[in-house]
PDB file of C-alpha atoms in Angstrom:
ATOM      1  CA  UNK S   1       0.000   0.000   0.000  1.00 72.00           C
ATOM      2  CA  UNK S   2       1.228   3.293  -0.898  1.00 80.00           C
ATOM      3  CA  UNK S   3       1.809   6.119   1.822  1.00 90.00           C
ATOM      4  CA  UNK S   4      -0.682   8.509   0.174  1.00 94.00           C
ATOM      5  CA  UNK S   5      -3.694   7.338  -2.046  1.00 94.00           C
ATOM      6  CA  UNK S   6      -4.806   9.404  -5.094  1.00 94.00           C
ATOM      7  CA  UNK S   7      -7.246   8.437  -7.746  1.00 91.00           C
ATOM      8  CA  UNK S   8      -5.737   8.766 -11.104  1.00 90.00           C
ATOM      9  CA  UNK S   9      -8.826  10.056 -12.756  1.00 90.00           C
ATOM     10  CA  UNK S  10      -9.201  11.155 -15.902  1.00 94.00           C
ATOM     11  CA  UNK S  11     -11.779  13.365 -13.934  1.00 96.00           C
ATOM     12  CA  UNK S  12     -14.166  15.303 -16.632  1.00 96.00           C
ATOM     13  CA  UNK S  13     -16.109  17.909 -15.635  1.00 96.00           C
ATOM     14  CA  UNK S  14     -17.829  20.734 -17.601  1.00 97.00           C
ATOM     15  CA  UNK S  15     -17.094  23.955 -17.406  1.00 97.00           C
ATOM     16  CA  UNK S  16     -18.015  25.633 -14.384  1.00 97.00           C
ATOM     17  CA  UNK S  17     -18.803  22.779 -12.430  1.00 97.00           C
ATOM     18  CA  UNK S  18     -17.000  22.385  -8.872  1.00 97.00           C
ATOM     19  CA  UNK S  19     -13.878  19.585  -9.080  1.00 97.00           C
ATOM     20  CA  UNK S  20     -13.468  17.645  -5.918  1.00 97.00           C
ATOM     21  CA  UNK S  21     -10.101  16.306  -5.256  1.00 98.00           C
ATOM     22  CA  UNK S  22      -8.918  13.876  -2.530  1.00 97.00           C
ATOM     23  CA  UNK S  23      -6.035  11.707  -0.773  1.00 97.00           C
ATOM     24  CA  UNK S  24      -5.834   9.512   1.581  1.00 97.00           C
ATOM     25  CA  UNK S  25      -3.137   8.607   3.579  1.00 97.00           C
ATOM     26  CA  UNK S  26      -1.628   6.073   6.074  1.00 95.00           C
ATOM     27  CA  UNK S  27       1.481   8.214   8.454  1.00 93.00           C
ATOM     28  CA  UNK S  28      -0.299  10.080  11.035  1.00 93.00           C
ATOM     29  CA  UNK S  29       3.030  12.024  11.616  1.00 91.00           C
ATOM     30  CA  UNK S  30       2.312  14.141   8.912  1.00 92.00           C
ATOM     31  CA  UNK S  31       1.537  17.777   9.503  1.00 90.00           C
ATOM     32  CA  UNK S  32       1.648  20.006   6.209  1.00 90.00           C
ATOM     33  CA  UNK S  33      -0.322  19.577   3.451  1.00 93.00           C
ATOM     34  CA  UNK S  34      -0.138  20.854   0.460  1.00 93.00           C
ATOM     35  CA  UNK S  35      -1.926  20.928  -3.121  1.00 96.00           C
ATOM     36  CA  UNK S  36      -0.131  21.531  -6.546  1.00 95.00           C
ATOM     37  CA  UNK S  37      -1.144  21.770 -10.055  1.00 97.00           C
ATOM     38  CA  UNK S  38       1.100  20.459 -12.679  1.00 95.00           C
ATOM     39  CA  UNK S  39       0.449  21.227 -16.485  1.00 95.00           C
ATOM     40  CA  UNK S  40       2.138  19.078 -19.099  1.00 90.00           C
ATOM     41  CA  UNK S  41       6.084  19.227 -19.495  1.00 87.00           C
ATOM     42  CA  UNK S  42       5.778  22.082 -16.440  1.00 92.00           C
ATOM     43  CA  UNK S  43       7.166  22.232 -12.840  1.00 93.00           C
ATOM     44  CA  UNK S  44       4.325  21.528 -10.118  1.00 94.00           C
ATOM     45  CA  UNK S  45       2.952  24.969  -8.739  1.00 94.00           C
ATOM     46  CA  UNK S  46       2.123  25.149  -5.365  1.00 92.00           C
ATOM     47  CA  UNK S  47      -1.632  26.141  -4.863  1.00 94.00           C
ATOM     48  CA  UNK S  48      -2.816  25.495  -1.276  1.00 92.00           C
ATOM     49  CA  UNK S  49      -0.959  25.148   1.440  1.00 89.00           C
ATOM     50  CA  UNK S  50      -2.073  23.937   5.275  1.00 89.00           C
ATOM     51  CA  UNK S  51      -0.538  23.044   9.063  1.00 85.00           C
ATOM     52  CA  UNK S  52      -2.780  20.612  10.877  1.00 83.00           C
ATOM     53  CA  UNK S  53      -6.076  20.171  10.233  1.00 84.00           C
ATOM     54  CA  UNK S  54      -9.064  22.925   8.891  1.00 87.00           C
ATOM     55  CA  UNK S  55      -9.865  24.477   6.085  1.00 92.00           C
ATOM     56  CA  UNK S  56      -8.368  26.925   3.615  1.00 93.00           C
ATOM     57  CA  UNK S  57      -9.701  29.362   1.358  1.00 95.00           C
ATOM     58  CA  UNK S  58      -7.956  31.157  -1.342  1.00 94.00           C
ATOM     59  CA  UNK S  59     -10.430  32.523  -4.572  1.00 96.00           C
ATOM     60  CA  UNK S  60     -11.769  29.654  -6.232  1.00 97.00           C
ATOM     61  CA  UNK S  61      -9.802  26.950  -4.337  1.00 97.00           C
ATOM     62  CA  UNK S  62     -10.689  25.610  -1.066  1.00 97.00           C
ATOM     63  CA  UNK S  63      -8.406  22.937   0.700  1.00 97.00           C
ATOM     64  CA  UNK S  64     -10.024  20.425   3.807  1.00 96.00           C
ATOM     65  CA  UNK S  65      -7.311  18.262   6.113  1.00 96.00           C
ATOM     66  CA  UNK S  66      -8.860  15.688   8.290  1.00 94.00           C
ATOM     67  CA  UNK S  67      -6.590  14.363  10.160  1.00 93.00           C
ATOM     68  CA  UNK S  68      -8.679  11.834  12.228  1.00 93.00           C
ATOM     69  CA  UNK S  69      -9.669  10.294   8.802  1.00 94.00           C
ATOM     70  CA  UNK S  70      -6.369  10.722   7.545  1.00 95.00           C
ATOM     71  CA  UNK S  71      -7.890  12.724   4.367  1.00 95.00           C
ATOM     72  CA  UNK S  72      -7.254  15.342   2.347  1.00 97.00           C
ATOM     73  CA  UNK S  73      -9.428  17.353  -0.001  1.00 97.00           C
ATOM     74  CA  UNK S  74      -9.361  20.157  -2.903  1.00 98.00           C
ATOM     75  CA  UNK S  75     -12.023  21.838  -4.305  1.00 98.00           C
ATOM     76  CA  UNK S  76     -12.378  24.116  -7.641  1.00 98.00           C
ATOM     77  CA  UNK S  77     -15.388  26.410  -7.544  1.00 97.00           C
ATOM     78  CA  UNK S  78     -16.461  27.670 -11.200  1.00 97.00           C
ATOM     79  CA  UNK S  79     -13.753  25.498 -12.920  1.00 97.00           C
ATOM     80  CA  UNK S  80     -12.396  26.944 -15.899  1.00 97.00           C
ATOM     81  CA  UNK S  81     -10.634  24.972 -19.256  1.00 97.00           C
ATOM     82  CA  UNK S  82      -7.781  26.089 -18.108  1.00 96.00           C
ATOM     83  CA  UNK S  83      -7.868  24.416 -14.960  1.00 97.00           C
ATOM     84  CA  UNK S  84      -6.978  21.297 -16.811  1.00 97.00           C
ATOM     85  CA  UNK S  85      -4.090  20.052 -15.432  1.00 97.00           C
ATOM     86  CA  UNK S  86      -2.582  16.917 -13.481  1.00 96.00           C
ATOM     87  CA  UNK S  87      -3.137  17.801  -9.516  1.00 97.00           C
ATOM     88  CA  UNK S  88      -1.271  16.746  -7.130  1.00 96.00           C
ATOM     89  CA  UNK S  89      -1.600  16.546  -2.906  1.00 96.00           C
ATOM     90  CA  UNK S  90       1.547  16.506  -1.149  1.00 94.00           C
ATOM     91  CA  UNK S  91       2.724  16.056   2.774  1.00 92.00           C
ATOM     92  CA  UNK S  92       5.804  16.642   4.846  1.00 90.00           C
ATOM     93  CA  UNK S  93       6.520  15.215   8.425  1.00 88.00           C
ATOM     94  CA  UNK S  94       7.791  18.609  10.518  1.00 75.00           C
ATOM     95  CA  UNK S  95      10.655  16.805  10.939  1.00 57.00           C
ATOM     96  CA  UNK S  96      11.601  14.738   8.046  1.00 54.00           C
ATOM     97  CA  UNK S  97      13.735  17.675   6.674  1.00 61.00           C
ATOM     98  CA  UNK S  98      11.065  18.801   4.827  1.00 79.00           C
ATOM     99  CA  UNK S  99      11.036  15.529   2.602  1.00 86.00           C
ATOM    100  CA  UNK S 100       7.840  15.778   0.593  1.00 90.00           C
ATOM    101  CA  UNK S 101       5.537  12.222   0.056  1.00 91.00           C
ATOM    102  CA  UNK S 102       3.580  13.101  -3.195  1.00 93.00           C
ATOM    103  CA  UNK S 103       0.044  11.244  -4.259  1.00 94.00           C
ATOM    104  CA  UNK S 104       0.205  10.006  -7.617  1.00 92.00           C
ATOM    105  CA  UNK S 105      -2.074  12.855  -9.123  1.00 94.00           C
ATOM    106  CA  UNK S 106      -5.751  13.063 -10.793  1.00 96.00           C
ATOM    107  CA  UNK S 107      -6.117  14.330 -14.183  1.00 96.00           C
ATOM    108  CA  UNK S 108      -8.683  17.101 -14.731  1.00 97.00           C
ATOM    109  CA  UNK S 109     -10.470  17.654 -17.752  1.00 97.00           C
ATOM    110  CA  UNK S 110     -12.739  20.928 -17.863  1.00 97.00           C
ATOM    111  CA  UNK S 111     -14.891  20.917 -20.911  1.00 96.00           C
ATOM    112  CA  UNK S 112     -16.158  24.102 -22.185  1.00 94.00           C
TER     113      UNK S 112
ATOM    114  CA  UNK K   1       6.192  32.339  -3.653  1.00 73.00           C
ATOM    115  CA  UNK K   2       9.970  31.772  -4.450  1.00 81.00           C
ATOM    116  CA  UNK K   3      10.926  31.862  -8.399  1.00 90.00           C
ATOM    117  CA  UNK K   4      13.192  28.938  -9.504  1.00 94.00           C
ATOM    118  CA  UNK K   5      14.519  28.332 -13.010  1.00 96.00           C
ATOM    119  CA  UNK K   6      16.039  25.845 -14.182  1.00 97.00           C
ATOM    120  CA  UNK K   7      18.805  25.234 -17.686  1.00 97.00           C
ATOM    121  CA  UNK K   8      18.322  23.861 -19.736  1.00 97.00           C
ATOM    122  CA  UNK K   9      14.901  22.978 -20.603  1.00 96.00           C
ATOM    123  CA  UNK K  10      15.486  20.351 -22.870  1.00 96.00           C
ATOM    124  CA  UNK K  11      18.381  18.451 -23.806  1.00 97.00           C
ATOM    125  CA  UNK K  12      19.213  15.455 -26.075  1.00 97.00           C
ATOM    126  CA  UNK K  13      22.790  13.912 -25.874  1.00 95.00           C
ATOM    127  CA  UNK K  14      24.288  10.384 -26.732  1.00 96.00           C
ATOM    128  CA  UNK K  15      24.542   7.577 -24.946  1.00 97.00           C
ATOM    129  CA  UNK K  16      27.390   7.314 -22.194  1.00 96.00           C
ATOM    130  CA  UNK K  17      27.760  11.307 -22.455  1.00 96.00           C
ATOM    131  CA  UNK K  18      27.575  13.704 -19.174  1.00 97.00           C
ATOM    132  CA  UNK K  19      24.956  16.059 -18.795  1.00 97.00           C
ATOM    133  CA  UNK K  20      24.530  19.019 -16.236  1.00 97.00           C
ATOM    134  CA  UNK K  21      21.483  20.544 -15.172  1.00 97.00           C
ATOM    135  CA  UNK K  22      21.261  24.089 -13.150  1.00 97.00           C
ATOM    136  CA  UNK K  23      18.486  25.240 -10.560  1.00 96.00           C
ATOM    137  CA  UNK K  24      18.935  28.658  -9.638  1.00 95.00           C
ATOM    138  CA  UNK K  25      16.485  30.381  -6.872  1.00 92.00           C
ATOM    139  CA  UNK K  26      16.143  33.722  -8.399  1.00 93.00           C
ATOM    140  CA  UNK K  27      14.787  35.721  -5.846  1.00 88.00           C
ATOM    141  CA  UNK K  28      15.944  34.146  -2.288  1.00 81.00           C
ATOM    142  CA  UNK K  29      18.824  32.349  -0.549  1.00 85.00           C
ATOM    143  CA  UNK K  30      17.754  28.880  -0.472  1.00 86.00           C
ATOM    144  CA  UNK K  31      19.877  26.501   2.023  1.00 86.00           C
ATOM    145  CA  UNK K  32      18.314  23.344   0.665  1.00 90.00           C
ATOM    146  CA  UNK K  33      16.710  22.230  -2.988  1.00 93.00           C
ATOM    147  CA  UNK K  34      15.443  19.061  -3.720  1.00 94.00           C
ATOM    148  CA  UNK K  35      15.829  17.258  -7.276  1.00 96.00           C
ATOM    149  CA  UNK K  36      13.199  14.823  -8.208  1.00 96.00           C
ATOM    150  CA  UNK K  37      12.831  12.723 -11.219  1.00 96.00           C
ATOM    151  CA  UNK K  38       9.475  12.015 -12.708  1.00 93.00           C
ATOM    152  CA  UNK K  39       8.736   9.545 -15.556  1.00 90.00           C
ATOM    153  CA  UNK K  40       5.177   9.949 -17.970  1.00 86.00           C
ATOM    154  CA  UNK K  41       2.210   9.552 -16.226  1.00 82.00           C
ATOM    155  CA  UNK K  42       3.729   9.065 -12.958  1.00 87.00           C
ATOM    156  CA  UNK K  43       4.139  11.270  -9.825  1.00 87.00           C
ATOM    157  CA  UNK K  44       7.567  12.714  -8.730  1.00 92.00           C
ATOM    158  CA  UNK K  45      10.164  11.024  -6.798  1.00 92.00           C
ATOM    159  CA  UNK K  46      12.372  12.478  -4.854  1.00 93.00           C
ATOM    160  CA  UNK K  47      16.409  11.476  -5.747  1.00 96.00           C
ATOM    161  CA  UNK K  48      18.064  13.676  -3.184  1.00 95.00           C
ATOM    162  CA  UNK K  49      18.356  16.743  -0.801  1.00 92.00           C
ATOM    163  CA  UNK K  50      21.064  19.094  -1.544  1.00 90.00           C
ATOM    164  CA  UNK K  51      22.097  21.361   1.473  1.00 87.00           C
ATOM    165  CA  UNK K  52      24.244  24.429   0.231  1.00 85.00           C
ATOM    166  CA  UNK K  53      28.120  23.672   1.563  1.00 83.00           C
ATOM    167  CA  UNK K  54      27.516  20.328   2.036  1.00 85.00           C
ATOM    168  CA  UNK K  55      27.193  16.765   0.433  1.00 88.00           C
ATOM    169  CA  UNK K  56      24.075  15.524  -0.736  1.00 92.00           C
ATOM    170  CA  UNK K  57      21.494  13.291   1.060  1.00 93.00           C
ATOM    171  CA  UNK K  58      20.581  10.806  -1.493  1.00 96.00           C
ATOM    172  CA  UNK K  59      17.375   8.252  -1.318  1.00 94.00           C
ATOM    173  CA  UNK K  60      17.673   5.409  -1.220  1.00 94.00           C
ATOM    174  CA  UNK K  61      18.247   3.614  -4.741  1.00 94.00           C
ATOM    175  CA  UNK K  62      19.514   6.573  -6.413  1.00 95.00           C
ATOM    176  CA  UNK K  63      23.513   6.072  -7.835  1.00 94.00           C
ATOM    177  CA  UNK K  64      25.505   8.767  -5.772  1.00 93.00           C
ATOM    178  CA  UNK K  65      28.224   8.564  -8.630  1.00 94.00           C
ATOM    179  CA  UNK K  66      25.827   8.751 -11.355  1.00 96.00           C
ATOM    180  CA  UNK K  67      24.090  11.786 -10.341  1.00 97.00           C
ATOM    181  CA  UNK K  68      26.181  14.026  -8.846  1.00 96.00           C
ATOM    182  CA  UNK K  69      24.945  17.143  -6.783  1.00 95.00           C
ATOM    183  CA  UNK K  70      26.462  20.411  -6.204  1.00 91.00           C
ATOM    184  CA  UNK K  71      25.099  23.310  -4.378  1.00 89.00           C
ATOM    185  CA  UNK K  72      28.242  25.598  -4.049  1.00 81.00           C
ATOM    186  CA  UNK K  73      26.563  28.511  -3.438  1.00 89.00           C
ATOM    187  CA  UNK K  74      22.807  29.467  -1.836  1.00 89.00           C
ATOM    188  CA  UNK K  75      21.212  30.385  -5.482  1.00 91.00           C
ATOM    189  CA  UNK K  76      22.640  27.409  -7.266  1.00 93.00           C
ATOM    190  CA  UNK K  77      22.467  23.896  -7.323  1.00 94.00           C
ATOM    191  CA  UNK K  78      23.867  21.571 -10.624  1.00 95.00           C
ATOM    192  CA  UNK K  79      22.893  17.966 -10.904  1.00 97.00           C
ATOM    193  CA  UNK K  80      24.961  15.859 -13.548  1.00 97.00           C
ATOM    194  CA  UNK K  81      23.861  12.922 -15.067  1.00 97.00           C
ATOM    195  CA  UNK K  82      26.800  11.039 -15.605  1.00 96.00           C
ATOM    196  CA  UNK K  83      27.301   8.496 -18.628  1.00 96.00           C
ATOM    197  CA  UNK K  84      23.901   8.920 -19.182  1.00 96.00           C
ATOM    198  CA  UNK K  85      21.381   5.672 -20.580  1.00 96.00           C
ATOM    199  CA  UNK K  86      18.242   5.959 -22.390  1.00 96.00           C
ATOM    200  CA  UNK K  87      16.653   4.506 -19.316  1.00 95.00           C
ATOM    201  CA  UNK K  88      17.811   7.885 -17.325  1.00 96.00           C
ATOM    202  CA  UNK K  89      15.778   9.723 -20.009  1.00 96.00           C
ATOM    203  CA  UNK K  90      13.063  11.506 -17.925  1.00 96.00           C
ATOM    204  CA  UNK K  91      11.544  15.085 -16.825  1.00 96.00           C
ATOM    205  CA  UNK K  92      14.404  15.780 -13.577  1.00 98.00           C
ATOM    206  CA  UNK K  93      12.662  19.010 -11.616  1.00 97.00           C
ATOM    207  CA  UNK K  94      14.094  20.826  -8.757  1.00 96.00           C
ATOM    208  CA  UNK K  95      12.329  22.455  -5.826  1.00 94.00           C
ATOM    209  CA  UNK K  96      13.603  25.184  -3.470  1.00 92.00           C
ATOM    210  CA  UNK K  97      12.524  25.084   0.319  1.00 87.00           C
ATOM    211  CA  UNK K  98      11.377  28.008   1.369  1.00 78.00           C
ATOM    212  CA  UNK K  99      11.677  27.658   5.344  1.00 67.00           C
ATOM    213  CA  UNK K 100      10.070  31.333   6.301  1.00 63.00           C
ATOM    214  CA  UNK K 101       7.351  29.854   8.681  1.00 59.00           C
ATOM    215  CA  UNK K 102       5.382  27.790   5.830  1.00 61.00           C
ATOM    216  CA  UNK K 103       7.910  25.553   5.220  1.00 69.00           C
ATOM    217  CA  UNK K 104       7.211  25.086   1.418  1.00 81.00           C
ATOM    218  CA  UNK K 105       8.776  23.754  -1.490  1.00 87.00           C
ATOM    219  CA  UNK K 106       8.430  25.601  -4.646  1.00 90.00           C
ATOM    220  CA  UNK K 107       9.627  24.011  -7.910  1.00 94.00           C
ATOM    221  CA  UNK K 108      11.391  24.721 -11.148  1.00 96.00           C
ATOM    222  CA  UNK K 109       9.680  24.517 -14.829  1.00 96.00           C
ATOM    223  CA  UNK K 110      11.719  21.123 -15.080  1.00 97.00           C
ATOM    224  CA  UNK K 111      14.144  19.850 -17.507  1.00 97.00           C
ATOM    225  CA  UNK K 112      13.690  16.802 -20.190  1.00 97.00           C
ATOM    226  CA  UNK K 113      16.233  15.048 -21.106  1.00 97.00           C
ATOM    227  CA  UNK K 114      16.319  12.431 -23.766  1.00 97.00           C
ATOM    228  CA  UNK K 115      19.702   9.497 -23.884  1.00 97.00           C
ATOM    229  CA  UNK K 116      19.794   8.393 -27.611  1.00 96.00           C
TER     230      UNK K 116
END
């Protein structure tokens, strides 16, 4: 079993619809969280980033940690065709030198 | 968030040649990078931390002597693929860590290199 679960997708959605993103994961030592969208042949960017559990707004993007369930979501309000990309959730252990465990990444298609 | 480039972009040599890659953080000291290696359709894995005056940490599987790591200075770190396969032929990306409270890694745009 892998340390942190994501579904590969392809996930289609139409344009303007809300994308829901998850992980799951299996080492409770980890304690940041983070979200990052990679478009083809590009560097990940970092999107959302979160300490502990809660939530996290920023614009269109809201990130969820659950630690007790040891899951982790992103969502996409209003989802644009050029939100298509390859997303991916990350995690570090505080003190793991910063080491990050990625998920494997979901595909998102936005049709317009 | 911290701006990272990386040179080149793309690169095709021959087989059993040397190639170097540079990750410069253009707009911040950065202590440690991180290189990772990520083949199509799969997710990044890490190949080693790089601490600025000091040698490499590398994970575990990945050939010291075949990818060696230099981060002489805190806005530069070169990894070079030495005598380079087709099966090292991959997208190598580095990442700075930004350790200003957030703790966050921000990455380069990533370099491709293809081993004819």
């Amino acid at each position: 079993q892998k340390e942190v679960e994501q579904d590969p997708g392809p996930l289609s959605v139409p344009e303007g619809a809300i994308v829901s993103l998850n992980c799951t994961y299996s080492n409770s030592a980890f304690q940041y969280f983070m979200w990052y969208r990679q478009y083809s042949r590009k560097g990940p960017e970092l999107l959302m980033y979160t300490y502990s559990s809660g939530n996290k707004e920023d614009g269109r993007f809201t990130a969820q940690v659950d630690k007790s369930s040891k899951y982790i979501s992103l969502f996409i309000r209003d989802s644009q065709p050029s939100d298509s990309a390859t997303y991916l959730c990350a995690m570090s252990v505080e003190a793991a030198g910063n080491k990050l465990t990625f998920g494997g990444g979901t595909r998102v298609l936005v049709k317009p | 968030g911290a701006v990272v480039s990386q040179h080149p972009s793309w690169v095709i040599c021959k087989s059993g040649t040397s190639v170097k890659i540079e990750c410069r953080s253009l707009d911040f000291q950065a202590t440690t990078m991180f290189w990772y290696r990520q083949f199509p359709k799969q997710s990044l894995m890490l190949m080693a931390t790089s601490n600025e005056g000091s040698k490499a940490t590398y994970e575990q599987g990945v050939e010291k002597d075949k990818f060696l790591i230099n981060h002489a200075s805190l806005t530069l770190s070169t990894l070079t693929v030495t005598s380079a396969h087709p099966e090292d032929s991959s997208f190598y990306i580095c990442s700075v860590l930004q350790a200003s409270g957030s703790e966050t890694q921000y990455f380069g745009p990533g370099t491709r290199l293809l081993v004819l």
